[in-house]
XYZ file of C-alpha atoms in Angstrom:
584
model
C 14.288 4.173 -66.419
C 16.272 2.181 -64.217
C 19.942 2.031 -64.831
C 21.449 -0.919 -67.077
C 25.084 -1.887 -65.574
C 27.584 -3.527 -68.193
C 28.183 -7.290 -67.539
C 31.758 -7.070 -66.489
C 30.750 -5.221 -63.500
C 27.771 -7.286 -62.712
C 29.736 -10.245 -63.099
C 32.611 -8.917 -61.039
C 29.797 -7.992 -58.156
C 28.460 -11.144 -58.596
C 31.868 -12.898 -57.973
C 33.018 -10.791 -55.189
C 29.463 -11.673 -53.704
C 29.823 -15.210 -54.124
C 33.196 -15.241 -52.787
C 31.947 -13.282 -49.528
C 29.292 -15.461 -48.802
C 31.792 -18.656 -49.068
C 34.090 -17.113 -47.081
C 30.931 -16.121 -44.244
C 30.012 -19.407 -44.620
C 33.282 -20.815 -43.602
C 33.960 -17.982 -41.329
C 30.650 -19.023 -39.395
C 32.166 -22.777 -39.506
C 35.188 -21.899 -38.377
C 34.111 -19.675 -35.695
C 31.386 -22.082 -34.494
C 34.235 -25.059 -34.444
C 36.710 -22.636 -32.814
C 34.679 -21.356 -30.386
C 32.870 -25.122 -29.413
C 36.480 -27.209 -29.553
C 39.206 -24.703 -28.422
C 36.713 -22.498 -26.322
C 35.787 -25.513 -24.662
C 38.834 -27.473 -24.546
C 40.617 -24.213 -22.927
C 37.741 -24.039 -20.544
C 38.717 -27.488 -19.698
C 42.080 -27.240 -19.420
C 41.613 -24.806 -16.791
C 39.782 -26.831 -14.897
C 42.376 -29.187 -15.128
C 45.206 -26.969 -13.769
C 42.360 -26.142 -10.687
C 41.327 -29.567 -9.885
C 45.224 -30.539 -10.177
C 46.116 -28.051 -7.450
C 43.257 -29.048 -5.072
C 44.262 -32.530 -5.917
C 48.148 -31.646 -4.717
C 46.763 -30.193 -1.423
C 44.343 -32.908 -0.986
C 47.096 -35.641 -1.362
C 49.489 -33.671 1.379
C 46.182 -33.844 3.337
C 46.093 -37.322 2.671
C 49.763 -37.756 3.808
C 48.530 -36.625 7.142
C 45.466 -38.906 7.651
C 48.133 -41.345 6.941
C 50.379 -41.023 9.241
C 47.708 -40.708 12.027
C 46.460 -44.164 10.806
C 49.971 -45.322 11.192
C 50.036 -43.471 14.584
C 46.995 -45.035 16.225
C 48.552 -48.794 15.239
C 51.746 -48.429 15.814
C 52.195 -50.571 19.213
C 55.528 -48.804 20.652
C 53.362 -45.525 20.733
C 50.470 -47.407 22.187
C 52.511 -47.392 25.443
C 52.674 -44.118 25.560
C 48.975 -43.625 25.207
C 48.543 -46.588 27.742
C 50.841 -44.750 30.421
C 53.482 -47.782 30.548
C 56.925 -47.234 31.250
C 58.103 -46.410 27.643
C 61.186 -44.883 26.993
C 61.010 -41.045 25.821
C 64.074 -41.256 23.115
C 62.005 -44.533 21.318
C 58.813 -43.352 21.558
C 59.826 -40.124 19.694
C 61.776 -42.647 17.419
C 58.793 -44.126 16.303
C 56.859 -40.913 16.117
C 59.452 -39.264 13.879
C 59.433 -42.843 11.648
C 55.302 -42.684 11.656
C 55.021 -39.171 10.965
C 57.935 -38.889 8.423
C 57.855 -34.892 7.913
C 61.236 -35.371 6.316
C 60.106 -37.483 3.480
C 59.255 -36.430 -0.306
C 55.378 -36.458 1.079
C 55.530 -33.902 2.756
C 57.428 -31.428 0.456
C 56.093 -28.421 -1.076
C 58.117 -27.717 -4.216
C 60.828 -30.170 -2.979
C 61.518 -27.111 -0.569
C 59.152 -26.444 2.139
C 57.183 -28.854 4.256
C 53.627 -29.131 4.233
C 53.648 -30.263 7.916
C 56.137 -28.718 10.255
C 54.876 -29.750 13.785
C 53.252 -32.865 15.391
C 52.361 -33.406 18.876
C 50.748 -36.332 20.936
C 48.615 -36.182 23.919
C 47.662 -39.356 25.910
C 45.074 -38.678 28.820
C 47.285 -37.773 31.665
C 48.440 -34.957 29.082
C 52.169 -35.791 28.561
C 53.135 -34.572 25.246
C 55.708 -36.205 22.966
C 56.282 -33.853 19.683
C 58.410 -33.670 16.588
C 59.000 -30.853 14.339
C 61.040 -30.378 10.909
C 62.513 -26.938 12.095
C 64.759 -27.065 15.039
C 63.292 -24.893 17.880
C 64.427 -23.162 21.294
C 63.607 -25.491 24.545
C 62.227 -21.797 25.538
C 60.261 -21.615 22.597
C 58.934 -24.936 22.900
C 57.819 -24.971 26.211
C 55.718 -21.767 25.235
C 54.273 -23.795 21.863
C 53.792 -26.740 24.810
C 51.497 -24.541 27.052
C 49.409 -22.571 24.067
C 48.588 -25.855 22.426
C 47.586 -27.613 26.062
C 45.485 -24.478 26.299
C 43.831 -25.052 23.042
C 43.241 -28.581 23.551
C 40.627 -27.851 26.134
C 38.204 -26.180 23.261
C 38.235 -29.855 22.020
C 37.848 -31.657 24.949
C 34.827 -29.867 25.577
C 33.129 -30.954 22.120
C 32.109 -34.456 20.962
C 33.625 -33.191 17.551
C 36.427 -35.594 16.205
C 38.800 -32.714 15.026
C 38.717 -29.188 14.704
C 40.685 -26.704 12.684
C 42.541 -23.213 14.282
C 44.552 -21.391 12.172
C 46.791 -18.225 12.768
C 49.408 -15.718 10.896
C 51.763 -18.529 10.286
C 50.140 -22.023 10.464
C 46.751 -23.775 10.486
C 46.580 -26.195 13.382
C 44.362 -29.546 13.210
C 43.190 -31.160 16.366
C 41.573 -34.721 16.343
C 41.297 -37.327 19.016
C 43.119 -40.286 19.305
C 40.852 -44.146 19.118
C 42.280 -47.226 19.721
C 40.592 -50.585 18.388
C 37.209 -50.717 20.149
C 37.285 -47.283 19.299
C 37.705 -45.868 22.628
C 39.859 -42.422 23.215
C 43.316 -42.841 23.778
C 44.912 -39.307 23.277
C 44.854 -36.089 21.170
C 47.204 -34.911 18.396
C 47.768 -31.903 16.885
C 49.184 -31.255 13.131
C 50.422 -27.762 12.378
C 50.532 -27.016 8.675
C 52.721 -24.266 7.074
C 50.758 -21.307 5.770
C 53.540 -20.541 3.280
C 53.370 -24.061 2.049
C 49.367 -23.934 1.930
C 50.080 -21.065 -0.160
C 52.459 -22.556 -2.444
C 50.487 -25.430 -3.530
C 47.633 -22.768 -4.138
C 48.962 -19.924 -5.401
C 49.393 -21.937 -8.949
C 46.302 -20.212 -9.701
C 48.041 -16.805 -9.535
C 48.916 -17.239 -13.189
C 45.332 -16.497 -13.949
C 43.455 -12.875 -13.578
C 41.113 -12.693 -10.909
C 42.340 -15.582 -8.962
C 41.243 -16.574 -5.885
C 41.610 -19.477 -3.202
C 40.373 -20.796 0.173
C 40.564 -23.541 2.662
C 37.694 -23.697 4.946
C 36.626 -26.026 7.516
C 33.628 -27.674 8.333
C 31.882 -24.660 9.448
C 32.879 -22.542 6.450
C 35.336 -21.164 8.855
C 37.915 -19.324 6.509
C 41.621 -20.595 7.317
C 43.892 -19.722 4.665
C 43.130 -17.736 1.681
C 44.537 -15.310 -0.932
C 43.078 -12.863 -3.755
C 40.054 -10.509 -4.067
C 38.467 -10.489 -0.475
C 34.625 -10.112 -2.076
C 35.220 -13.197 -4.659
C 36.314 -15.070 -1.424
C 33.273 -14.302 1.136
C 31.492 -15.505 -1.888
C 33.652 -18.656 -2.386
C 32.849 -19.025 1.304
C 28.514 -19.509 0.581
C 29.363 -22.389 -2.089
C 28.480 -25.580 -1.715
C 31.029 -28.619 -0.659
C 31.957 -29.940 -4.135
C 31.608 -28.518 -7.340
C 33.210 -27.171 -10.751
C 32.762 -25.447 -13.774
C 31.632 -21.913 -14.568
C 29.502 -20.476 -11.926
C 28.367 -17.049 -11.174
C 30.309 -15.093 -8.015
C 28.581 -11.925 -7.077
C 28.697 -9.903 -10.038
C 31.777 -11.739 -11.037
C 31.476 -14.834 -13.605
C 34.545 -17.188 -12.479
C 35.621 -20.924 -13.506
C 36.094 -22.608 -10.214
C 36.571 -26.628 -8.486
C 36.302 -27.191 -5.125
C 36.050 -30.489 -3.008
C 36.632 -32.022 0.111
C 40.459 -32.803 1.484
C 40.213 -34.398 4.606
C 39.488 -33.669 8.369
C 36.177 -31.681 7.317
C 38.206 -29.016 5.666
C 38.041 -28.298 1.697
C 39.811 -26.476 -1.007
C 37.768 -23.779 -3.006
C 39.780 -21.982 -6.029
C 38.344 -19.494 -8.989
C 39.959 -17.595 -11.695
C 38.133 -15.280 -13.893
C 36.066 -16.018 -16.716
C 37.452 -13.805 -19.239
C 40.933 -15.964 -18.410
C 39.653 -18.132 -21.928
C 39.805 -14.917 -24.118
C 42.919 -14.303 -22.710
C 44.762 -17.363 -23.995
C 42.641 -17.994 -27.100
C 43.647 -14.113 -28.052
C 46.719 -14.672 -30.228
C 45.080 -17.557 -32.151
C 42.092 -15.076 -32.866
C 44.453 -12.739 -34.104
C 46.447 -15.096 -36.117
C 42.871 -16.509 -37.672
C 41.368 -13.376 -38.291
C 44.965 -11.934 -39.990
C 44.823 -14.952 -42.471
C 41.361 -14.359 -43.477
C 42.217 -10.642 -44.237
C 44.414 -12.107 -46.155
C 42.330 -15.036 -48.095
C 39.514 -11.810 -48.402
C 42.051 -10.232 -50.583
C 42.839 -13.098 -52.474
C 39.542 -14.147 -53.215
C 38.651 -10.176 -54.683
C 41.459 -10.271 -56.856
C 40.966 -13.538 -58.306
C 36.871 -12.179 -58.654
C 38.238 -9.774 -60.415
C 40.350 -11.664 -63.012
C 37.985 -14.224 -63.226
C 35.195 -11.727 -64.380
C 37.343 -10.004 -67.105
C 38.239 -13.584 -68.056
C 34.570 -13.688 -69.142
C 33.945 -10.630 -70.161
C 35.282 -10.898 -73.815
C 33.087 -14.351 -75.407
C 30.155 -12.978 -73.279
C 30.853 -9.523 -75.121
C 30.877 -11.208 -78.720
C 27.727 -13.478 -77.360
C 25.740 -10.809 -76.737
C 26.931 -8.457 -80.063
C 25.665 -11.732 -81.980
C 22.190 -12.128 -80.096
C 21.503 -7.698 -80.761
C 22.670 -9.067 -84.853
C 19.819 -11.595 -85.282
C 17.296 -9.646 -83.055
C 17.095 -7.089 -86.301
C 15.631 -8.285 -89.662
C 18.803 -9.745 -90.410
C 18.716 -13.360 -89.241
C 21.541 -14.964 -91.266
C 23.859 -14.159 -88.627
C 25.550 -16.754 -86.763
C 27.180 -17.355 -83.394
C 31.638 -17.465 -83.407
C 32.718 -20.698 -82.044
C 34.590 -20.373 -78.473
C 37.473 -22.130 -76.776
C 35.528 -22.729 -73.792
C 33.171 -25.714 -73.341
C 29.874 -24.125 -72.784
C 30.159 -21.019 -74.493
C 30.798 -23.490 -77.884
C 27.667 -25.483 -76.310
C 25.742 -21.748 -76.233
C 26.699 -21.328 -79.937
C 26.074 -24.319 -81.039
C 21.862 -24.646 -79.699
C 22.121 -20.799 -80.464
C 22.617 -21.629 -84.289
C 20.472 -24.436 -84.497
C 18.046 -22.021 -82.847
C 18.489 -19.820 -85.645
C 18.257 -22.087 -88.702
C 14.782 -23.414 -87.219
C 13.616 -20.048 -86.733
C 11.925 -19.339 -90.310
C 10.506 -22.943 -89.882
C 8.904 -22.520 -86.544
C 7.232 -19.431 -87.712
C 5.316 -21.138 -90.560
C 4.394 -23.634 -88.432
C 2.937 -21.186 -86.144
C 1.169 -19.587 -89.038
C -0.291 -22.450 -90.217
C -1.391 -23.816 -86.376
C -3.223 -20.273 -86.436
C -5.165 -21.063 -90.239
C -5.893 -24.569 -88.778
C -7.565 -23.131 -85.375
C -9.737 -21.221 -87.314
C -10.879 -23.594 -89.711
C -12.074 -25.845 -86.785
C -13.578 -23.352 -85.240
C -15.783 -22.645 -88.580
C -16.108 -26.306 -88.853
C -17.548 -26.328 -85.054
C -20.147 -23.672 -86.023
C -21.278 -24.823 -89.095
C -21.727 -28.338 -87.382
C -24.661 -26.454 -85.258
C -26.020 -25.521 -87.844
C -27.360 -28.756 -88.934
C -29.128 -29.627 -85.270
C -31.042 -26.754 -85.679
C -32.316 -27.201 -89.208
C -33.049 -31.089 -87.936
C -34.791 -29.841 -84.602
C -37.123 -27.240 -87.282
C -38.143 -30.187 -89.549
C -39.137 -32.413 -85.809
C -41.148 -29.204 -84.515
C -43.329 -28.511 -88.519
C -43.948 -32.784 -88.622
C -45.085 -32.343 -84.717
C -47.166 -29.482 -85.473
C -48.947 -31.376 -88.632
C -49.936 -34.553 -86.447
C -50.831 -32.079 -83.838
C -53.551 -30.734 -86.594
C -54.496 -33.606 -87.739
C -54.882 -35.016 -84.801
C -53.192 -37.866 -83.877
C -51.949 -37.142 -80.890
C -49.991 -40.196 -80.066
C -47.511 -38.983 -82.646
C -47.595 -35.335 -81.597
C -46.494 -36.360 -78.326
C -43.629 -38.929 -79.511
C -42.747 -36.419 -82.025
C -42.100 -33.667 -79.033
C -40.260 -35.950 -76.684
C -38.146 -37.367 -79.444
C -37.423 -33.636 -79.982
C -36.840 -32.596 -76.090
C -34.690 -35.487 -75.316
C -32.259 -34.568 -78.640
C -31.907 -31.284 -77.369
C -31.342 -32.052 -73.570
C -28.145 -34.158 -75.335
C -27.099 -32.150 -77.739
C -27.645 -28.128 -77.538
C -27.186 -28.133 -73.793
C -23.589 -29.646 -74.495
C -22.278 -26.703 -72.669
C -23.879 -27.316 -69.628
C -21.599 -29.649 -67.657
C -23.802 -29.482 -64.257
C -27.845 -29.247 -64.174
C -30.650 -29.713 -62.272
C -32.313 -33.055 -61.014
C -35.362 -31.892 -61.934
C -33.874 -30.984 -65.680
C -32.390 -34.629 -66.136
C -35.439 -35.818 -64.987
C -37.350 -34.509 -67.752
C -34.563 -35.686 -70.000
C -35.283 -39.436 -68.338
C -39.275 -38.966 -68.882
C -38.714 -38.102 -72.228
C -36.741 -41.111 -73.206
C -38.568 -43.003 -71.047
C -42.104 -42.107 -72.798
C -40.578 -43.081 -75.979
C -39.543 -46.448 -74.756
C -42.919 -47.030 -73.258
C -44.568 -46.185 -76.822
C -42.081 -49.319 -78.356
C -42.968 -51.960 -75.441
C -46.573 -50.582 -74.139
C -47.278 -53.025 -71.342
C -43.860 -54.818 -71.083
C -41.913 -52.211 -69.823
C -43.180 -50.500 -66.517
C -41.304 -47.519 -64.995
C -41.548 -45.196 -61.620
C -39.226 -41.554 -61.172
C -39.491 -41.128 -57.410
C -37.906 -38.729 -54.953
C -37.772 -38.727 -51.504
C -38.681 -34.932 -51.080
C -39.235 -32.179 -53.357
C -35.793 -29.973 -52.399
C -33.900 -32.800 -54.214
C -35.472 -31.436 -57.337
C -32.701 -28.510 -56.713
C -29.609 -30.560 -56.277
C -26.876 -30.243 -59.214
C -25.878 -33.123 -60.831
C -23.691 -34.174 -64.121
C -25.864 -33.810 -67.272
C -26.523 -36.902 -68.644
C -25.445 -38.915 -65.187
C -28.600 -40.446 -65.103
C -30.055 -40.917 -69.024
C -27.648 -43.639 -69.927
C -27.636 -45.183 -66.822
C -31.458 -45.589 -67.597
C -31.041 -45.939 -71.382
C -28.721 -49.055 -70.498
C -30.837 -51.070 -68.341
C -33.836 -50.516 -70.918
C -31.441 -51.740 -73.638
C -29.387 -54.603 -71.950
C -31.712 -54.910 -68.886
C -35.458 -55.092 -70.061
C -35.672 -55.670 -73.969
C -33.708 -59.107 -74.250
C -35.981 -60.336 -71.383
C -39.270 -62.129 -72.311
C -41.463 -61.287 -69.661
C -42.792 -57.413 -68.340
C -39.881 -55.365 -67.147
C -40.358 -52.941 -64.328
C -37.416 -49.796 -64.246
C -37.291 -48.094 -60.681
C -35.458 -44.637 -60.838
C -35.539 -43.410 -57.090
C -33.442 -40.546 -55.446
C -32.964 -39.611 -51.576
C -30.629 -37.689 -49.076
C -28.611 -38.691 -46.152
C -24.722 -37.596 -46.058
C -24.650 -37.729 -49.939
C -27.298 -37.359 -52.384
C -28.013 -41.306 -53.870
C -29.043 -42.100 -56.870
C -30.600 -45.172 -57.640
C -31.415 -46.925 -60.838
C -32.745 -50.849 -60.721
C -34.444 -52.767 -62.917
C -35.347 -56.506 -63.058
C -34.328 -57.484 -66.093
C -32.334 -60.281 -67.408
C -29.165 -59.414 -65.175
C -25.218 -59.828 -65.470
C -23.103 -62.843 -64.070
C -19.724 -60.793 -63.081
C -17.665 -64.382 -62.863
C -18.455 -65.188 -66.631
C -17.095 -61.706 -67.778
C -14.303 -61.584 -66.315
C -13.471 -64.605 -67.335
C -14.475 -63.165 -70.798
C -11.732 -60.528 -70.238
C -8.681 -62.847 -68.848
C -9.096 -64.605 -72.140
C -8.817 -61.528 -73.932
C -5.961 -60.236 -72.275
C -7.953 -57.103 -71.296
C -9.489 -56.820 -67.693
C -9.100 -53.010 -67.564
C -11.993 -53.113 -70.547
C -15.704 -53.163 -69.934
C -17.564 -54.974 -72.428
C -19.134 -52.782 -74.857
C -22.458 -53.395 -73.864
C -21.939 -51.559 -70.260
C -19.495 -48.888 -71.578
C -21.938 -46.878 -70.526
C -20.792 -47.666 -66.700
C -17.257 -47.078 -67.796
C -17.906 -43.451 -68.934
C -19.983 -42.594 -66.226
C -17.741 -43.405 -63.879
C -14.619 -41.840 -65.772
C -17.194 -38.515 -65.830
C -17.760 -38.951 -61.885
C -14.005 -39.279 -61.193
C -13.412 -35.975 -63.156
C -15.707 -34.095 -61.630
C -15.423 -35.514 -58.264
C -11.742 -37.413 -57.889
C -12.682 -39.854 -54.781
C -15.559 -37.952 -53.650
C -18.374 -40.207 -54.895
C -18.911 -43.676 -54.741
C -20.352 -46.072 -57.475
C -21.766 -49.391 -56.591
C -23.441 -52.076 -59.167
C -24.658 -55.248 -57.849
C -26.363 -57.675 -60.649
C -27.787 -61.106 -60.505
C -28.180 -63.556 -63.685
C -31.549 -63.938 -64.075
C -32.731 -61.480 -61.326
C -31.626 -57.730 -62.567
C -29.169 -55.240 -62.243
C -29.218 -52.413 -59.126
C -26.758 -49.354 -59.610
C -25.923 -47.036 -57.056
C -24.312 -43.343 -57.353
C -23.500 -41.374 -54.495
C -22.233 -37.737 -55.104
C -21.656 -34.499 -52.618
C -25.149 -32.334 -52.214
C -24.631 -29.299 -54.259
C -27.372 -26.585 -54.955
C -27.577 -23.789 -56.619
C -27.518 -22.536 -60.612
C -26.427 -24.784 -63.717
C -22.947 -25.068 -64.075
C -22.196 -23.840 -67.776
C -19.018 -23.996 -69.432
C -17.520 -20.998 -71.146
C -16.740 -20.017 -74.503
C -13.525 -19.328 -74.448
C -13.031 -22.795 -72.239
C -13.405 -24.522 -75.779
């Protein structure tokens, strides 16, 4: 026997589960929300701080293009490139006020300059130069001659600028144009390393950072962190961001394009979002500890809460289950539990009454079904006497009578004892429509003419409703034929195509459909069939039973010229469909 458990306990499991699958729920919500905003918006915000610090080093960058745009126009300095007379003390004048390496530009931190050297070239290779740390004439006589020997790897290219970089700077070489775009000189800007790294190295307050600055030709010239993440920095494309997949390392990265061919590629680590959303995890999953415990103990006072009506609800139900049903319900403070008591009472004051009534429901059942058998009873005795008068005319005989005698009898039985029988034959309601047919051509002898036709024997095996065609028949006889004056002629004729069709004309006096409904407006009825065609009306309520919209019935009539009904129904063979007895 399985094991009963008191209601407290279920109530308090119940509770407890309730509370738990709240909580899920919200947990779910919360955790979907916290991991689509703040997941994303932290993702985001480090791809702020990375695009912020290429941006940085791509406005320094920009600070040079600048001031070699200011260069090339700058018309004192165009003497120099011309080979004038110029005077050496101006001309670096004006390149110290067009290159400006002591303005806020071209400071790194407010500290350290971005650019610390600039030199200028015109074609007969004089060099004018200016630099933000003070130098030895010995040392810059040696600068002089390295950077005159580097100058002739870009005199050999048709490249505008190329990038060299060593321990300590990263040197940028681009020709000179004036207006129509013809050479003029070369220049060359040397940028700090340190400072490179300075702007860059904001990404050191990330795990698993790493940076690069590459030139055209992927050539690596500065760089700092994990040397495999930044071979594979090296293979990206020119510009992109987002999260992207390094090696076996998944990193959130920008990179772009900074001037003079060279770009800016920096990654940190994925895992870097974990990192800072960490503490608010730990905060949000301490406070749901804590509303967990809340939400058991208030479960748990809740149930008890209930435990004591439910207790005396329950003692009061066991009370009237036993032979003793005077007992009543105690009223409660709380709403529905008075509610309970209250239908539970009135339950138990109709509870005597409801059992007589079921009693006598029971006596009444029975006495119809007596009623139903006895009412057989008479049919049968009435079907005897029509088979002993047949049987006399059949002796004496006059067999005219014998023979209306015995389809008189037939037909009664086709509509009464076969009641049962919802589906039947063709064939078998065929004989039922001979029958009354015979007997109507007894009455009128020559003015009534009939013809039962098939299109092929196997229709003879089709089921149909019992009694679909009879009144159908029986109707155009009685409303059809008999008021007309002249011969009638009745055509009953049945054929297969889709649907099995069923057709009943006569030419008899006809309906005129405007008149009756007409007739019916003025009644206030058009729903109602008059009652001399309620036999359509039933046999089409009988089709839509049996059917629902899977038949059709058509009627076309004529005042004056007759009446043509139409029935079509699904082909169905097989045995009569009979209903049961315990269907009644």
């Amino acid at each position: 026997m399985k094991k009963k458990h008191t209601l407290k306990k279920e109530l308090t499991l119940l509770m407890i589960l309730a509370s738990a699958c709240t909580l899920l729920s919200a947990c779910v919500a919360v955790f979907y929300v916290f991991f689509s905003f703040f997941f994303q918006k932290t993702q985001e915000d480090i791809e702020y701080v990375l695009r912020n610090t290429s941006q940085q080093y791509q406005a320094h960058m920009q600070f040079i293009e600048d001031s070699v745009i200011t260069i090339r126009h700058n018309t004192v300095l165009n003497e120099f490139f011309q080979e004038k007379d110029y005077d050496p003390d101006e001309i670096e004048s004006q390149l110290s006020y067009s290159m400006e390496l002591f303005s806020q530009r071209n400071m790194v931190d407010r500290q350290l300059p971005f650019v610390t050297s600039i030199y200028l070239f015109n074609n007969s290779d004089d060099c004018i130069y200016e630099h933000y740390y003070a130098t030895t004439l010995a040392a810059e006589r040696e600068q002089k001659s390295r950077y005159e020997n580097m100058l002739q790897s870009l005199k050999i290219t048709e490249s505008q600028y190329i990038c060299l970089t060593d321990e300590d700077e990263i040197n940028i070489f681009f020709r000179i144009y004036d207006d129509s775009m013809k050479e003029k000189g070369l220049g060359i800007v040397q940028i700090s390393q340190t400072a490179a790294a300075a702007l860059l190295n904001a990404v050191n307050s990330y795990s698993d950072g790493s940076w690069a600055v590459l030139d055209k030709t992927d050539m690596l010239l500065a760089s700092d962190g994990d040397k495999e993440n930044i071979l594979a920095l090296q293979k990206t494309e020119i510009s992109w961001s987002g999260i992207r997949t390094l090696g076996n390392a998944r990193v959130i990265g920008y990179a772009d394009q900074c001037g003079f061919g060279m770009r800016t590629v920096i990654a940190v680590g994925y895992g870097n979002i974990f990192s800072i959303l960490k503490p608010t995890l730990l905060i949000f999953l301490v406070g749901l500890v804590v509303v967990i415990a809340i939400a058991f103990l208030v479960s748990y006072v809740t149930s008890y809460r209930f435990t004591k009506p439910v207790t005396r609800m329950i003692q009061s139900i066991q009370a009237f289950g036993k032979p003793k049903l005077d007992v009543r319900m105690e009223d409660s403070s709380i709403q529905e539990f008075h509610d309970m008591g209250i239908v539970f009472n009135q339950m138990a004051d109709r509870i005597e009454y409801l059992i007589t009534q079921v009693y006598e429901k029971e006596i009444l059942a029975v006495r119809a079904q007596v009623k139903y058998l006895q009412s057989q009873i008479n049919p049968h005795f009435q079907f005897n006497i029509l088979a002993m008068l047949s049987l006399k005319a059949k002796m004496a005989g006059n067999e005219e009578v014998y023979d209306g005698l015995n389809a008189f009898s037939k037909l009664m039985q086709g509509k009464i004892f076969r009641e049962t029988e919802i589906k039947i034959k063709v064939k078998e309601e065929l004989e039922i429509v001979q029958f009354y047919l015979y007997l109507q051509k007894s009455r009128y002898q020559d003015k009534l003419s009939y013809e039962v036709t098939l299109e092929n024997s196997d229709i003879e095996n089709n089921l149909i409703p019992r009694l679909l065609i009879e009144p159908l028949v029986e109707n155009a006889v009685s409303h059809g034929l008999e008021p007309k004056r002249e011969k009638g002629m009745l055509k009953v004729h049945l054929y297969e195509r889709e649907m099995l069709h069923i057709c009943v004309e006569d030419n008899g006096v006809g309906i005129d459909f405007t008149k009756m409904e007409e007739k019916q407006e003025k009644s206030g009825e058009t729903n109602k069939i008059e009652h001399t065609h309620t036999g359509w009306e039933n046999t089409r309520r009988m089709l839509q039973i049996l059917y629902g919209d899977a038949h059709e019935f058509k009627v076309w009539s004529e005042k004056g010229k007759g009446t043509r009904i139409e029935i079509l129904v699904p082909i169905e063979r097989g045995e009569s469909y009979v209903e049961s007895i315990g269907s009644r």
